[in-house]
Coordinates of C-alpha atoms in Angstrom, one line a residue:
X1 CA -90.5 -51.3 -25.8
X2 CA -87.5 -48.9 -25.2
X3 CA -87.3 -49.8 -21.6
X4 CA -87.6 -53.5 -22.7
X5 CA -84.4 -52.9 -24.4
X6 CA -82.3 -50.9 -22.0
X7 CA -83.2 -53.8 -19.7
X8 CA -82.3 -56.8 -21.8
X9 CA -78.8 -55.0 -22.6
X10 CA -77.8 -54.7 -18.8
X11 CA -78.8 -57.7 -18.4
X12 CA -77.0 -59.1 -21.1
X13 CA -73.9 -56.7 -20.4
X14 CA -74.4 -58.0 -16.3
X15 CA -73.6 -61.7 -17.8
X16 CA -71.2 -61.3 -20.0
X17 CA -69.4 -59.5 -16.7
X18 CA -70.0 -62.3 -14.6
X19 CA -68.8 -64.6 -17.4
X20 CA -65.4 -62.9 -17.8
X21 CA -64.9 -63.8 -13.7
X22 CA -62.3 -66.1 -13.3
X23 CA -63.4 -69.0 -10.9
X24 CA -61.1 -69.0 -8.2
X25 CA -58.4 -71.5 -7.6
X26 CA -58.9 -74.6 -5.4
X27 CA -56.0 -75.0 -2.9
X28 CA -54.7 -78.3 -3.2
X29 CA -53.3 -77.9 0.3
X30 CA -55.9 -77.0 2.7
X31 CA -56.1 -79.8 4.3
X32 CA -52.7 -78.6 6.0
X33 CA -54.1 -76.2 8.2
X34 CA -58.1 -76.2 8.0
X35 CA -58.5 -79.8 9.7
X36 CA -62.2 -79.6 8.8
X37 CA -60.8 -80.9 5.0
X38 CA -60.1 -84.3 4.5
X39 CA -56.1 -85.8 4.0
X40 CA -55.6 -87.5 0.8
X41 CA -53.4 -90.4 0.5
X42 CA -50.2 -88.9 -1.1
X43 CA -47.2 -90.9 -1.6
X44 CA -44.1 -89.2 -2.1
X45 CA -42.2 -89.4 -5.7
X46 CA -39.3 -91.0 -6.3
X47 CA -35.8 -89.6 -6.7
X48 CA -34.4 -91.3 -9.2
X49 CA -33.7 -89.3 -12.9
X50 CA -35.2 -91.9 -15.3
X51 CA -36.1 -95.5 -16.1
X52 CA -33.1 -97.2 -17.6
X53 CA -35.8 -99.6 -19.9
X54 CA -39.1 -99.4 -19.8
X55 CA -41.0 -101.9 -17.8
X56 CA -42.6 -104.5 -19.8
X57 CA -45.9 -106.5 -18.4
X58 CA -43.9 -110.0 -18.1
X59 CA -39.7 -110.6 -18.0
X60 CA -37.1 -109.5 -15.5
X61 CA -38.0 -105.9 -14.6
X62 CA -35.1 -103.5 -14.9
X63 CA -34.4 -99.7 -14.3
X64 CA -34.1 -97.2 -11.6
X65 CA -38.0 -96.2 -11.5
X66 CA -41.0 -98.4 -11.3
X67 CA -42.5 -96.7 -14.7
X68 CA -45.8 -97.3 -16.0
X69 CA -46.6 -100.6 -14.7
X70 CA -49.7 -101.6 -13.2
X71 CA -49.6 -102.3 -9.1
X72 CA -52.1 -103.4 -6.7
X73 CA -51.9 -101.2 -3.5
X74 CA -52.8 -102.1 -0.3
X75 CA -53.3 -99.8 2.9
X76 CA -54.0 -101.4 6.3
X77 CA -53.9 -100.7 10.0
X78 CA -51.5 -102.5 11.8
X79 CA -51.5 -100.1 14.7
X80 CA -53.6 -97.8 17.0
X81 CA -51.8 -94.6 17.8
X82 CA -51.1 -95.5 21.3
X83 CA -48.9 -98.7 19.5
X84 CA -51.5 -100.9 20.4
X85 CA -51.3 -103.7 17.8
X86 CA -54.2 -104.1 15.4
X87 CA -56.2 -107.1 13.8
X88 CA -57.0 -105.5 10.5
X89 CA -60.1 -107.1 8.7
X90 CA -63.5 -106.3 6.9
X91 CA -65.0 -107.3 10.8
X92 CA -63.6 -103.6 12.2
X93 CA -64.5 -100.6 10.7
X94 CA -61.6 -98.4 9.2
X95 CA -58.5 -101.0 9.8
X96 CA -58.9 -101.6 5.8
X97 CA -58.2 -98.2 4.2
X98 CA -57.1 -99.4 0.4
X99 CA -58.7 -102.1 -0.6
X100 CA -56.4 -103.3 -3.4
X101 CA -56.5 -100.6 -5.7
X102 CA -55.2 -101.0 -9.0
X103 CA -52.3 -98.0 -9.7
X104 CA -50.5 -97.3 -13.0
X105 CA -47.4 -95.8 -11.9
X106 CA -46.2 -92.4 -13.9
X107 CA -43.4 -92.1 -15.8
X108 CA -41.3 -91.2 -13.2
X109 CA -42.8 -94.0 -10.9
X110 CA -44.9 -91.7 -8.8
X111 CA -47.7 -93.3 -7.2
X112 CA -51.5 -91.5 -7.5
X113 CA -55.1 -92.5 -6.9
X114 CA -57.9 -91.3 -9.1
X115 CA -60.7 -91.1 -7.2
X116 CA -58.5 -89.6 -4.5
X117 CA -58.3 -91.8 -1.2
X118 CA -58.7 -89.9 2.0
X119 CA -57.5 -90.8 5.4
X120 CA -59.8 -91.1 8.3
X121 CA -60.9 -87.6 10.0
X122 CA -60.7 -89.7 13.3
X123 CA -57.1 -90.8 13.7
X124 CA -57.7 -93.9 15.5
X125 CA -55.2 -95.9 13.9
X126 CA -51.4 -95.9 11.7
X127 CA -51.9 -97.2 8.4
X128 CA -49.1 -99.3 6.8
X129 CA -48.7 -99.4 3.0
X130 CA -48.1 -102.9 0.9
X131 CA -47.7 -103.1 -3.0
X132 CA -47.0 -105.5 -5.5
X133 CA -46.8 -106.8 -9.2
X134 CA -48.1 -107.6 -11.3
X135 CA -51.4 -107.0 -10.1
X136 CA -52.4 -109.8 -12.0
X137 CA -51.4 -113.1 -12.5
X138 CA -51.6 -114.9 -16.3
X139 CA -55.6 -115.7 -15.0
X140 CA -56.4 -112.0 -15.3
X141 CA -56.8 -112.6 -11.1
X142 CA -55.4 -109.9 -8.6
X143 CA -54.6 -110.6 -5.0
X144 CA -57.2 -111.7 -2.8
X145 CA -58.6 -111.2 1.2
X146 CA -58.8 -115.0 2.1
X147 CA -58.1 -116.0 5.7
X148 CA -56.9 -113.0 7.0
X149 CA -53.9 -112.2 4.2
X150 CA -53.5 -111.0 0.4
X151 CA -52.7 -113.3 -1.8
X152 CA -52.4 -114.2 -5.1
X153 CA -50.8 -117.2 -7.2
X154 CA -48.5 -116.8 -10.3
X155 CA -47.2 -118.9 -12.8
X156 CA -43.3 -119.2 -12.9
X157 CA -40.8 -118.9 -15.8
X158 CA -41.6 -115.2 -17.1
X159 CA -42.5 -113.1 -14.8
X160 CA -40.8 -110.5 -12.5
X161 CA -42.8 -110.4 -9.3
X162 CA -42.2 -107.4 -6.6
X163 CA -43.3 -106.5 -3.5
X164 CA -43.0 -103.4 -1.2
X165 CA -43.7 -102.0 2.2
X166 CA -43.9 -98.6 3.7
X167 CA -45.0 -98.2 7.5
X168 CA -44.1 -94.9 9.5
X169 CA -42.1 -93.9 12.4
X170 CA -43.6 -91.7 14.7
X171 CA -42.7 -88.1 14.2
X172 CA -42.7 -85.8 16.9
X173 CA -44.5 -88.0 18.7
X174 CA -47.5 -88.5 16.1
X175 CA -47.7 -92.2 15.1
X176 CA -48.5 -92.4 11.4
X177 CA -49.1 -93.0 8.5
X178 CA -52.4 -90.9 9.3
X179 CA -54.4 -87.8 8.6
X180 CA -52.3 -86.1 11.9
X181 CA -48.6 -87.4 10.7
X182 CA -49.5 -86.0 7.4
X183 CA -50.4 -82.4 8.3
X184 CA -47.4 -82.5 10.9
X185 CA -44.8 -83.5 8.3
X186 CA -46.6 -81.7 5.5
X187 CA -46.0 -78.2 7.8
X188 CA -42.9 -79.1 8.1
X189 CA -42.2 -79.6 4.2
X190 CA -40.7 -83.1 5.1
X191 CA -43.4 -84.7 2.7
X192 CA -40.2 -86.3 0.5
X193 CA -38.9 -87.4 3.6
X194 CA -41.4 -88.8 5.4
X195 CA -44.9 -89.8 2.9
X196 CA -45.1 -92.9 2.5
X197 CA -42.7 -94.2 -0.2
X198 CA -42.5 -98.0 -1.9
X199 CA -39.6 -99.5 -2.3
X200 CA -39.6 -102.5 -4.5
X201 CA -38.1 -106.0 -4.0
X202 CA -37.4 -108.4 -6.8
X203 CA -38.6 -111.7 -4.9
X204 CA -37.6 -114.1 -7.8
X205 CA -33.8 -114.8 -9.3
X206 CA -33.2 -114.3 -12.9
X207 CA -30.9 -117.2 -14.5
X208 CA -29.9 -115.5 -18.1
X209 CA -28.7 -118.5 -20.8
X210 CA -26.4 -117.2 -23.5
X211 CA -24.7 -119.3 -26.6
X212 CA -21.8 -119.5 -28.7
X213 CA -19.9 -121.6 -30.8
X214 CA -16.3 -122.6 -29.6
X215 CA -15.2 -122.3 -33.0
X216 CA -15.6 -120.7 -36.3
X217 CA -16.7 -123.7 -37.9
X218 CA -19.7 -124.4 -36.2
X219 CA -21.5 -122.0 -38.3
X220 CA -21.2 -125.3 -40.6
X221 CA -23.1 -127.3 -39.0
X222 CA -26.8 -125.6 -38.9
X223 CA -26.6 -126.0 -34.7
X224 CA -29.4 -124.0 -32.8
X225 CA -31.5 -123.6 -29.8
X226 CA -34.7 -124.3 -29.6
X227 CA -35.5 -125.0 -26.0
X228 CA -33.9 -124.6 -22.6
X229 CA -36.5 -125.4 -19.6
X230 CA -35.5 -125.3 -15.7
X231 CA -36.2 -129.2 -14.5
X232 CA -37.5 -130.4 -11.2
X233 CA -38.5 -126.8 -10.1
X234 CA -41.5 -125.3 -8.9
X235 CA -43.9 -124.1 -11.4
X236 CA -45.8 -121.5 -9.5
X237 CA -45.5 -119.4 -6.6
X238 CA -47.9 -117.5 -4.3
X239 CA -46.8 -113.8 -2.7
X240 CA -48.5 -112.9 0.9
X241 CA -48.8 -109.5 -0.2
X242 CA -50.2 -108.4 3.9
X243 CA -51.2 -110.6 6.3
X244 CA -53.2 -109.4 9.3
X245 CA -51.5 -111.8 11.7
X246 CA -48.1 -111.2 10.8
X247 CA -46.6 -114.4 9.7
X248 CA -46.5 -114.5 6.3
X249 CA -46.5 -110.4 5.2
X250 CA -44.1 -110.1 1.8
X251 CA -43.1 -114.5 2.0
X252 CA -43.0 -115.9 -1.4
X253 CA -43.7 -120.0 -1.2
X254 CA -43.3 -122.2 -4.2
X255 CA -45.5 -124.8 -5.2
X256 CA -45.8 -127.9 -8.0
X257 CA -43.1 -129.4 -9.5
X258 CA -42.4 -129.6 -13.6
X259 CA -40.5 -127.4 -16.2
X260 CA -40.4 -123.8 -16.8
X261 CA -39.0 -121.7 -19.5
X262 CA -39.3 -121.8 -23.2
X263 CA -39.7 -124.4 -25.6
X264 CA -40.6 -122.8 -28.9
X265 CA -36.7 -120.9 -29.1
X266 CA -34.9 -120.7 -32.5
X267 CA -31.4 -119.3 -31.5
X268 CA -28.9 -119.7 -34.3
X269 CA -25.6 -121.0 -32.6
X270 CA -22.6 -119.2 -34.0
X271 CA -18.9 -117.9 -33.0
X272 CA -20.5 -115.0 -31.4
X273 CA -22.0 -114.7 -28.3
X274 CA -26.6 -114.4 -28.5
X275 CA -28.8 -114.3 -26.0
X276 CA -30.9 -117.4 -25.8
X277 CA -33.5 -116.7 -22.7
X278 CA -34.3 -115.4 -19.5
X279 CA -35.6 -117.6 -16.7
X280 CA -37.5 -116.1 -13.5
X281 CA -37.2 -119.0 -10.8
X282 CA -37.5 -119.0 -6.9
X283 CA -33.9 -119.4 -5.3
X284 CA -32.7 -122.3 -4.7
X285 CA -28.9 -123.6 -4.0
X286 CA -28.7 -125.8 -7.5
X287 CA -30.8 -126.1 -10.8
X288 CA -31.3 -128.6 -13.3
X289 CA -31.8 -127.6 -17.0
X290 CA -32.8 -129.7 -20.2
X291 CA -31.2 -127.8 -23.5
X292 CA -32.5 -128.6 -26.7
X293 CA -30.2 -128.3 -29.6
X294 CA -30.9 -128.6 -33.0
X295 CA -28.7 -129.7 -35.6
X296 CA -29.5 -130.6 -39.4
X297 CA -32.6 -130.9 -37.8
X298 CA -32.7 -133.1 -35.7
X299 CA -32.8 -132.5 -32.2
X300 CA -30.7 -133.1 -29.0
X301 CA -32.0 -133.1 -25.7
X302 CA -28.7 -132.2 -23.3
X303 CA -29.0 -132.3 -19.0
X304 CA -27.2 -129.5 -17.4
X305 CA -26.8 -128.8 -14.1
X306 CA -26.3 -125.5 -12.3
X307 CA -25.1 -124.7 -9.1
X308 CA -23.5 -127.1 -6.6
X309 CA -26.0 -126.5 -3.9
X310 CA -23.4 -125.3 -1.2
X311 CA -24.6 -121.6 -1.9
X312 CA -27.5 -120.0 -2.3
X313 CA -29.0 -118.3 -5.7
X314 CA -30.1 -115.4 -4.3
X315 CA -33.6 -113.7 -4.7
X316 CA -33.2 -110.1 -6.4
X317 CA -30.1 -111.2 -8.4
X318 CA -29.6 -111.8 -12.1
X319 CA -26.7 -114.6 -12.9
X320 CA -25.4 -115.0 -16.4
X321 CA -24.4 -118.5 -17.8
X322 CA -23.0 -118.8 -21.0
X323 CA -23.3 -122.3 -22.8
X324 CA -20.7 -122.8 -24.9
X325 CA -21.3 -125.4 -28.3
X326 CA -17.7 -127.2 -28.3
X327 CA -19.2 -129.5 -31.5
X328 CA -22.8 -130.3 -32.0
X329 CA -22.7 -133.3 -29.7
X330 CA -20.5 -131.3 -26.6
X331 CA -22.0 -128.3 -24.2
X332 CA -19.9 -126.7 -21.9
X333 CA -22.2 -124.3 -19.3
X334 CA -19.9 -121.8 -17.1
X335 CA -21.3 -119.1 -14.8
X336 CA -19.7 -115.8 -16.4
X337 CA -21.1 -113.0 -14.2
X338 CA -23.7 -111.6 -11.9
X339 CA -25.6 -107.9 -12.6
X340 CA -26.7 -106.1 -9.3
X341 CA -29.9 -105.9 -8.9
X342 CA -28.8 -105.4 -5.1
X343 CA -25.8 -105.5 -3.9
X344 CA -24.0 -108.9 -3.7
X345 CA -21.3 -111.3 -5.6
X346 CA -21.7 -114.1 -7.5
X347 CA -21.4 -117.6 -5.5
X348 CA -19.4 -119.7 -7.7
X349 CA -18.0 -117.2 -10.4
X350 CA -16.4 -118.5 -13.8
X351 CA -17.1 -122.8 -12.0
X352 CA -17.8 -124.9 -15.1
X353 CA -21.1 -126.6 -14.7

């Protein structure tokens, strides 16, 4: 019995030992050197210090970061690493590498899969990179594989859509983006530099409608806005996301024809400036608007026209038009400024409309 004891102490004692091990740590970065490991798909964080508002699932995205939205991304070979141009499709093994995976960006706009993706061990071919939101459209549908190309359909009026593209020089000769490029840049510590990165483009413009009262006195009256709808315009739009022959990669193309916007407003109309709506459209040289003002009541429907078609509303700009309320029977719409999405100026600033 004695030696029973002595026994089941060291073996006890030999666990608790073996328990107080710490496990050691997994290197996140062998894959660098020890090309027996598989590369993950890293893209490479943004540089930007913050969001200026966070993103919201539908409206005119703003801010320096893409933060916490939900993207489709899409990884596909366009290349072999001689240059040869590639025919990507489910027919050829590997050309498809992401398969439009759903990503919520970070805080800071960075970009990770969970399950990791890996690149190929065999690096046969240079992967290019597509994104875009929202991933879906008001259907709850993402982008599909049909004919060669993603694609998806969205309703127009409300919502922001954006598109990227990342594809790689070669670097020191190495063609990426591929399991090779990676551990050559990652060596390097050029990862920043030279991971793939998204960069997003606002493919849509964004006509803001403001109102005020000319004077004082029309508080008197009991004027408001209730609807303001883009006429004659398309009412939906399908984004190529990537297409495997080329033609159509990142091309937004309008379709139908009706009204879009809002026609369940109630925007008191008084001597100081309120914001009435924001309108997502697909750029066009001119617009035509129908206002609805209500007054005692009873409501007006006014026609206004924006733009006089000789210039270009651009895609990735937001143009501000202020309607003015001269009396409850007169409107007076003037273009009153342009915010930078990109770079640009504003093609018929301060032009009554």
């Amino acid at each position: 019995l004695g030696v029973m004891k002595r026994l089941t102490y060291i073996s006890l004692l030999v666990l608790a030992v073996s328990c107080g091990k710490a496990t050691p740590a997994t290197d996140a970065d062998a894959w660098v050197n020890d090309e027996t490991q598989r590369v993950p798909v890293l893209f490479s964080t943004s540089k930007a210090e913050s969001a200026k508002t966070k993103a919201i699932q539908y409206g005119p995205i703003s801010g320096s970061v893409m933060n916490t939205l939900d993207v489709g991304v899409i990884g596909v070979a366009e290349k072999e690493v001689d240059s040869t141009p590639v025919t990507w499709g489910t027919d050829t093994e590997n050309t498809i590498l992401i398969d439009n995976r759903k990503v919520t960006t970070s805080a800071t706009g960075a970009i990770t899969f969970s399950p990791a993706i890996y690149y190929p061990y065999r690096n046969q071919y240079a992967y290019t990179f597509y994104s875009y939101y929202p991933y879906t459209n008001a259907g709850g549908e993402a982008a599909t594989l049909t004919d060669g190309a993603y694609s998806i359909t969205y309703d127009l009026g409300n919502t922001d859509i954006l598109w990227a593209k990342s594809a790689a020089e070669d670097y020191n000769g190495i063609l990426g983006f591929n399991a090779a490029y990676c551990r050559a840049v990652k060596k390097d510590n050029l990862q920043s530099e030279k991971f793939p990165k998204l960069q997003y483009n606002h493919l849509l413009t964004a006509l803001v409608f403001r109102v005020v009262g000319k004077e004082e006195s029309i508080d008197n009256y009991g004027v408001s806005v209730t609807g303001l709808q883009l006429t004659n315009t398309y009412t939906s739009a399908t984004l190529c996301v990537a297409d495997s022959f080329g033609e159509k990669t990142g091309v937004l193309t309008g379709s139908g024809n009706g009204s879009i916007g809002y026609a369940d407003l109630d925007v008191d109309v008084t001597a100081t400036e309120a914001d009435i709506c924001t309108i997502m459209a697909v750029p066009a040289g001119r617009y035509t608007a129908d206002l609805i003002v209500s007054v005692g009541g009873k409501s007006n429907l006014l026609n206004l026209k924006i733009g006089n078609g000789s210039t270009e509303y651009q895609a990735g700009y937001i143009y501000y038009f202020t309607v003015t309320v001269n009396n409850p029977e007169s409107v007076t719409i003037v273009e009153t400024g342009l915010t930078e999405w990109k770079p640009g100026t504003n093609p018929t600033p301060g032009t009554e409309i």
